[in-house]
Amino acid sequence: MTTPIDPCKTRFNYLICSLNQGVAEMVLNRADKHNAFDEVMISEMIAALDGFASNDDCQLLVIKAEGKNFSAGADLNWMRKQANMDFAQNLTDANELASLMHKLDKFPKPTIALVQGAAFGGALGLICASDIALANQRASFCLSEVKLGLIPAVISPYVVRAMGQRAARRYMLTAERFDAETALKLNVIHEIDDDLDSAAAPIIAALRSNSPQGMAWVKKLLSRLEDGVIDDSTLAYTSERIASIRVSDEGQEGLNAFFDKRSPKWK
């Protein structure tokens, strides 16, 4: 088993990673290319996510980007390479991007995406796979794949979950560009604010005050309930989850702190 790297001590080509007072940051740092994805950036993001996930000092992750735009989606040179790959090579390439989206979606700690400017293609996957997303007023979004004869396949589970099947049909078929107000209505983002760091501050403070175990279990709970089916298995699972967390160390600490009128130790 490979030991995860420390993102804060690793020299990346296209990322800047830091960890301060429990808040990890993964900053896309390819502003000259509008933070477009290629195989190197994808590999580096996977490594950073693995590293932060295994770091007990990391309480939450903020995803940001340098420059005017969050990400233009796929890098043109990377796309040229894909056009010359055979099926097996393309499948391996696509599996890497799928792994990135899955790791972000299942990241065991809260994640926040701060979006400025353009967020196209795969960038929408990152945004929709994050727990919370904020954007500035000039942010714009596009699922442009069909213009190139392609489809937004790998990111589609996360985009459809966020905006719903009906809206996804429109924006994946038309490849229309839509603005921050529309993204807010579609549940792609949660808030619009031109000062993204200030807007994120109270959310970060709220997350840092909560039980780390409780938040991790909430993410697992919501993942389990995604199909919307409420049957005997669902009832058994949810009952077992609450019973287990009540008797866990953090559950006991939280309850005792509440009744003792003190702050829990995780704060």
Coordinates of C-alpha atoms in Angstrom, one line a residue:
M1 CA 0.0 0.0 0.0
T2 CA 1.4 3.4 -1.0
T3 CA 1.9 6.0 1.8
P4 CA 0.0 9.1 0.9
I5 CA 2.1 12.2 0.2
D6 CA 2.1 15.3 2.3
P7 CA 0.5 17.9 -0.1
C8 CA 2.1 20.8 1.9
K9 CA 5.6 19.4 1.4
T10 CA 5.2 18.3 -2.2
R11 CA 6.3 20.5 -5.1
F12 CA 3.5 20.3 -7.7
N13 CA 3.5 21.7 -11.2
Y14 CA 0.0 23.0 -11.2
L15 CA -1.2 23.2 -7.6
I16 CA -0.4 25.2 -4.5
C17 CA -1.4 23.3 -1.3
S18 CA -1.4 24.5 2.3
L19 CA -2.8 23.6 5.7
N20 CA -3.4 26.3 8.3
Q21 CA -5.4 25.8 11.5
G22 CA -7.2 22.8 10.2
V23 CA -8.1 24.4 6.9
A24 CA -6.5 22.8 3.8
E25 CA -6.3 24.7 0.5
M26 CA -5.8 23.2 -2.9
V27 CA -5.3 26.0 -5.4
L28 CA -5.3 25.4 -9.1
N29 CA -2.1 27.3 -10.3
R30 CA -2.1 27.3 -14.1
A31 CA -3.5 30.8 -14.7
D32 CA -1.7 31.2 -18.0
K33 CA -3.8 28.3 -19.3
H34 CA -7.0 29.4 -17.4
N35 CA -6.3 26.4 -15.1
A36 CA -7.2 24.0 -17.8
F37 CA -7.0 20.3 -16.8
D38 CA -4.5 17.9 -18.3
E39 CA -3.2 14.5 -17.2
V40 CA -0.6 16.1 -14.9
M41 CA -3.0 18.4 -13.1
I42 CA -5.5 15.5 -12.6
S43 CA -2.8 13.3 -11.2
E44 CA -1.6 16.0 -8.9
M45 CA -5.2 16.7 -7.6
I46 CA -5.7 13.0 -6.9
A47 CA -2.4 12.9 -4.9
A48 CA -3.4 16.1 -3.0
L49 CA -6.8 14.7 -2.1
D50 CA -5.3 11.4 -0.9
G51 CA -2.8 13.3 1.2
F52 CA -5.2 15.6 2.9
A53 CA -7.8 12.8 3.4
S54 CA -5.3 10.9 5.5
N55 CA -4.0 13.9 7.4
D56 CA -5.6 14.1 10.9
D57 CA -4.8 17.9 11.1
C58 CA -7.0 18.6 8.0
Q59 CA -10.5 19.5 9.1
L60 CA -11.9 20.7 5.8
L61 CA -10.7 21.5 2.3
V62 CA -11.1 24.6 0.2
I63 CA -10.6 24.4 -3.6
K64 CA -9.6 27.7 -5.2
A65 CA -7.9 28.9 -8.4
E66 CA -5.4 31.5 -9.4
G67 CA -6.1 34.1 -12.1
K68 CA -9.3 35.4 -13.7
N69 CA -11.0 32.0 -14.2
F70 CA -11.6 29.0 -12.1
S71 CA -10.9 26.5 -14.9
A72 CA -11.5 26.4 -18.7
G73 CA -12.0 22.6 -18.6
A74 CA -9.9 20.4 -20.7
D75 CA -6.5 21.6 -21.9
L76 CA -6.2 21.8 -25.7
N77 CA -2.9 19.9 -25.9
W78 CA -4.4 17.2 -23.7
M79 CA -7.4 16.9 -26.0
R80 CA -5.0 16.6 -29.0
K81 CA -3.3 13.7 -27.3
Q82 CA -6.7 12.0 -26.6
A83 CA -7.7 12.3 -30.3
N84 CA -4.6 10.2 -31.2
M85 CA -5.1 7.6 -28.4
D86 CA -6.8 4.2 -29.0
F87 CA -9.8 3.0 -27.0
A88 CA -7.7 1.4 -24.3
Q89 CA -5.6 4.5 -23.8
N90 CA -8.6 6.7 -23.7
L91 CA -10.3 4.4 -21.2
T92 CA -7.2 4.7 -18.9
D93 CA -7.2 8.4 -19.3
A94 CA -10.9 8.7 -18.5
N95 CA -10.6 6.5 -15.5
E96 CA -8.1 8.9 -14.0
L97 CA -10.6 11.8 -14.3
A98 CA -13.4 9.6 -12.9
S99 CA -11.1 8.7 -10.0
L100 CA -10.5 12.4 -9.3
M101 CA -14.2 13.2 -9.2
H102 CA -15.0 10.2 -7.0
K103 CA -12.3 11.0 -4.5
L104 CA -13.5 14.6 -4.2
D105 CA -17.1 13.4 -3.9
K106 CA -16.2 10.9 -1.2
F107 CA -13.6 13.1 0.6
P108 CA -14.1 12.4 4.3
K109 CA -14.1 16.0 5.3
P110 CA -16.2 19.0 4.2
T111 CA -15.2 20.6 0.9
I112 CA -15.8 24.1 -0.4
A113 CA -15.2 25.3 -3.9
L114 CA -14.7 29.0 -4.5
V115 CA -15.4 29.9 -8.1
Q116 CA -14.4 33.0 -10.1
G117 CA -14.8 33.6 -13.8
A118 CA -15.2 30.7 -16.2
A119 CA -15.9 27.2 -15.0
F120 CA -16.3 24.9 -18.0
G121 CA -16.5 21.2 -18.6
G122 CA -14.6 19.2 -16.0
A123 CA -14.5 22.3 -13.7
L124 CA -18.3 21.9 -13.3
G125 CA -17.6 18.3 -12.1
L126 CA -15.2 19.6 -9.4
I127 CA -17.8 22.2 -8.3
C128 CA -20.7 19.7 -8.2
A129 CA -18.7 17.1 -6.4
S130 CA -17.8 19.6 -3.6
D131 CA -20.1 19.9 -0.6
I132 CA -20.5 23.7 -0.8
A133 CA -19.8 26.0 -3.7
L134 CA -19.6 29.8 -3.8
A135 CA -19.1 31.9 -6.9
N136 CA -18.6 35.6 -7.8
Q137 CA -21.0 37.6 -9.9
R138 CA -19.0 37.3 -13.1
A139 CA -18.7 33.5 -12.9
S140 CA -20.0 31.6 -15.9
F141 CA -20.6 28.0 -16.6
C142 CA -20.8 25.7 -19.6
L143 CA -21.1 22.1 -20.5
S144 CA -19.7 22.5 -24.0
E145 CA -18.8 18.9 -24.8
V146 CA -21.4 18.3 -27.5
K147 CA -19.9 21.2 -29.5
L148 CA -16.8 19.0 -30.0
G149 CA -18.8 15.8 -30.7
L150 CA -18.2 14.6 -27.1
I151 CA -20.3 14.1 -24.0
P152 CA -19.8 15.2 -20.3
A153 CA -19.8 11.5 -19.3
V154 CA -17.4 11.3 -16.3
I155 CA -18.7 14.5 -14.6
S156 CA -22.4 13.7 -15.4
P157 CA -23.3 11.9 -12.1
Y158 CA -22.3 14.9 -10.0
V159 CA -23.7 17.5 -12.4
V160 CA -27.1 15.7 -12.7
R161 CA -27.3 15.2 -9.0
A162 CA -26.7 18.9 -8.4
M163 CA -29.0 20.5 -11.1
G164 CA -31.4 17.6 -11.7
Q165 CA -32.2 15.6 -14.8
R166 CA -34.4 18.1 -16.5
A167 CA -31.9 21.0 -16.3
A168 CA -29.1 18.7 -17.2
R169 CA -30.9 17.7 -20.4
R170 CA -31.1 21.4 -21.4
Y171 CA -27.5 22.5 -20.6
M172 CA -25.8 19.3 -21.8
L173 CA -27.7 19.3 -25.1
T174 CA -27.5 23.0 -25.9
A175 CA -24.0 23.7 -24.5
E176 CA -25.4 27.1 -23.5
R177 CA -23.3 29.3 -21.3
F178 CA -25.1 30.2 -18.1
D179 CA -24.3 32.9 -15.4
A180 CA -24.0 32.8 -11.7
E181 CA -27.6 33.7 -11.0
T182 CA -28.7 30.7 -13.1
A183 CA -26.2 28.4 -11.4
L184 CA -27.6 29.5 -8.1
K185 CA -31.2 28.6 -9.2
L186 CA -29.9 25.3 -10.5
N187 CA -28.2 24.4 -7.2
V188 CA -24.8 24.3 -8.9
I189 CA -23.6 26.9 -6.4
H190 CA -25.0 28.0 -3.0
E191 CA -24.1 31.7 -2.8
I192 CA -22.9 34.6 -5.0
D193 CA -20.4 37.0 -3.5
D194 CA -17.6 39.0 -5.1
D195 CA -15.5 38.6 -2.0
L196 CA -15.2 34.8 -2.0
D197 CA -12.8 34.6 1.0
S198 CA -15.0 36.7 3.2
A199 CA -18.1 34.8 2.1
A200 CA -16.4 31.5 2.9
A201 CA -15.2 32.7 6.4
P202 CA -18.4 32.1 8.4
I203 CA -19.0 28.7 6.6
I204 CA -15.4 27.7 7.5
A205 CA -15.9 28.8 11.1
A206 CA -19.2 26.8 11.4
L207 CA -17.5 23.7 10.0
R208 CA -14.5 24.0 12.3
S209 CA -16.8 24.1 15.3
N210 CA -18.6 20.8 14.4
S211 CA -17.7 17.3 15.3
P212 CA -15.2 15.9 12.7
Q213 CA -16.6 12.4 13.1
G214 CA -20.1 13.7 12.9
M215 CA -19.5 15.5 9.6
A216 CA -17.7 12.5 8.1
W217 CA -20.6 10.3 9.0
V218 CA -23.1 12.8 7.6
K219 CA -21.3 12.6 4.2
K220 CA -21.4 8.8 4.3
L221 CA -25.1 8.9 5.3
L222 CA -26.0 11.2 2.5
S223 CA -24.1 9.0 0.0
R224 CA -26.0 6.0 1.2
L225 CA -29.4 7.8 0.8
E226 CA -28.7 9.1 -2.8
D227 CA -31.1 6.7 -4.5
G228 CA -34.0 8.1 -2.5
V229 CA -35.4 4.7 -1.6
I230 CA -36.9 4.4 1.9
D231 CA -37.2 0.7 2.7
D232 CA -36.4 -1.7 5.6
S233 CA -32.8 -1.6 4.7
T234 CA -32.8 2.2 4.9
L235 CA -34.5 2.2 8.2
A236 CA -32.1 -0.4 9.6
Y237 CA -29.1 1.5 8.3
T238 CA -30.2 4.9 9.7
S239 CA -31.1 3.4 13.1
E240 CA -27.7 1.7 13.3
R241 CA -25.9 4.9 12.4
I242 CA -27.5 7.0 15.1
A243 CA -27.1 4.3 17.7
S244 CA -23.4 3.8 16.8
I245 CA -22.6 7.5 17.0
R246 CA -24.4 8.0 20.3
V247 CA -22.1 5.6 22.0
S248 CA -18.9 6.7 20.1
D249 CA -16.3 8.9 21.9
E250 CA -17.2 12.0 20.0
G251 CA -20.9 11.3 20.4
Q252 CA -20.5 10.9 24.1
E253 CA -18.3 14.0 24.3
G254 CA -20.8 16.1 22.4
L255 CA -23.8 15.1 24.5
N256 CA -21.9 15.5 27.8
A257 CA -20.6 18.9 26.7
F258 CA -24.1 20.0 25.8
F259 CA -25.5 19.0 29.2
D260 CA -22.5 20.4 31.1
K261 CA -22.9 23.7 29.2
R262 CA -19.3 23.7 27.9
S263 CA -17.5 23.5 24.6
P264 CA -16.8 20.0 23.3
K265 CA -13.1 19.0 23.3
W266 CA -12.8 18.9 19.5
K267 CA -13.2 22.7 19.4

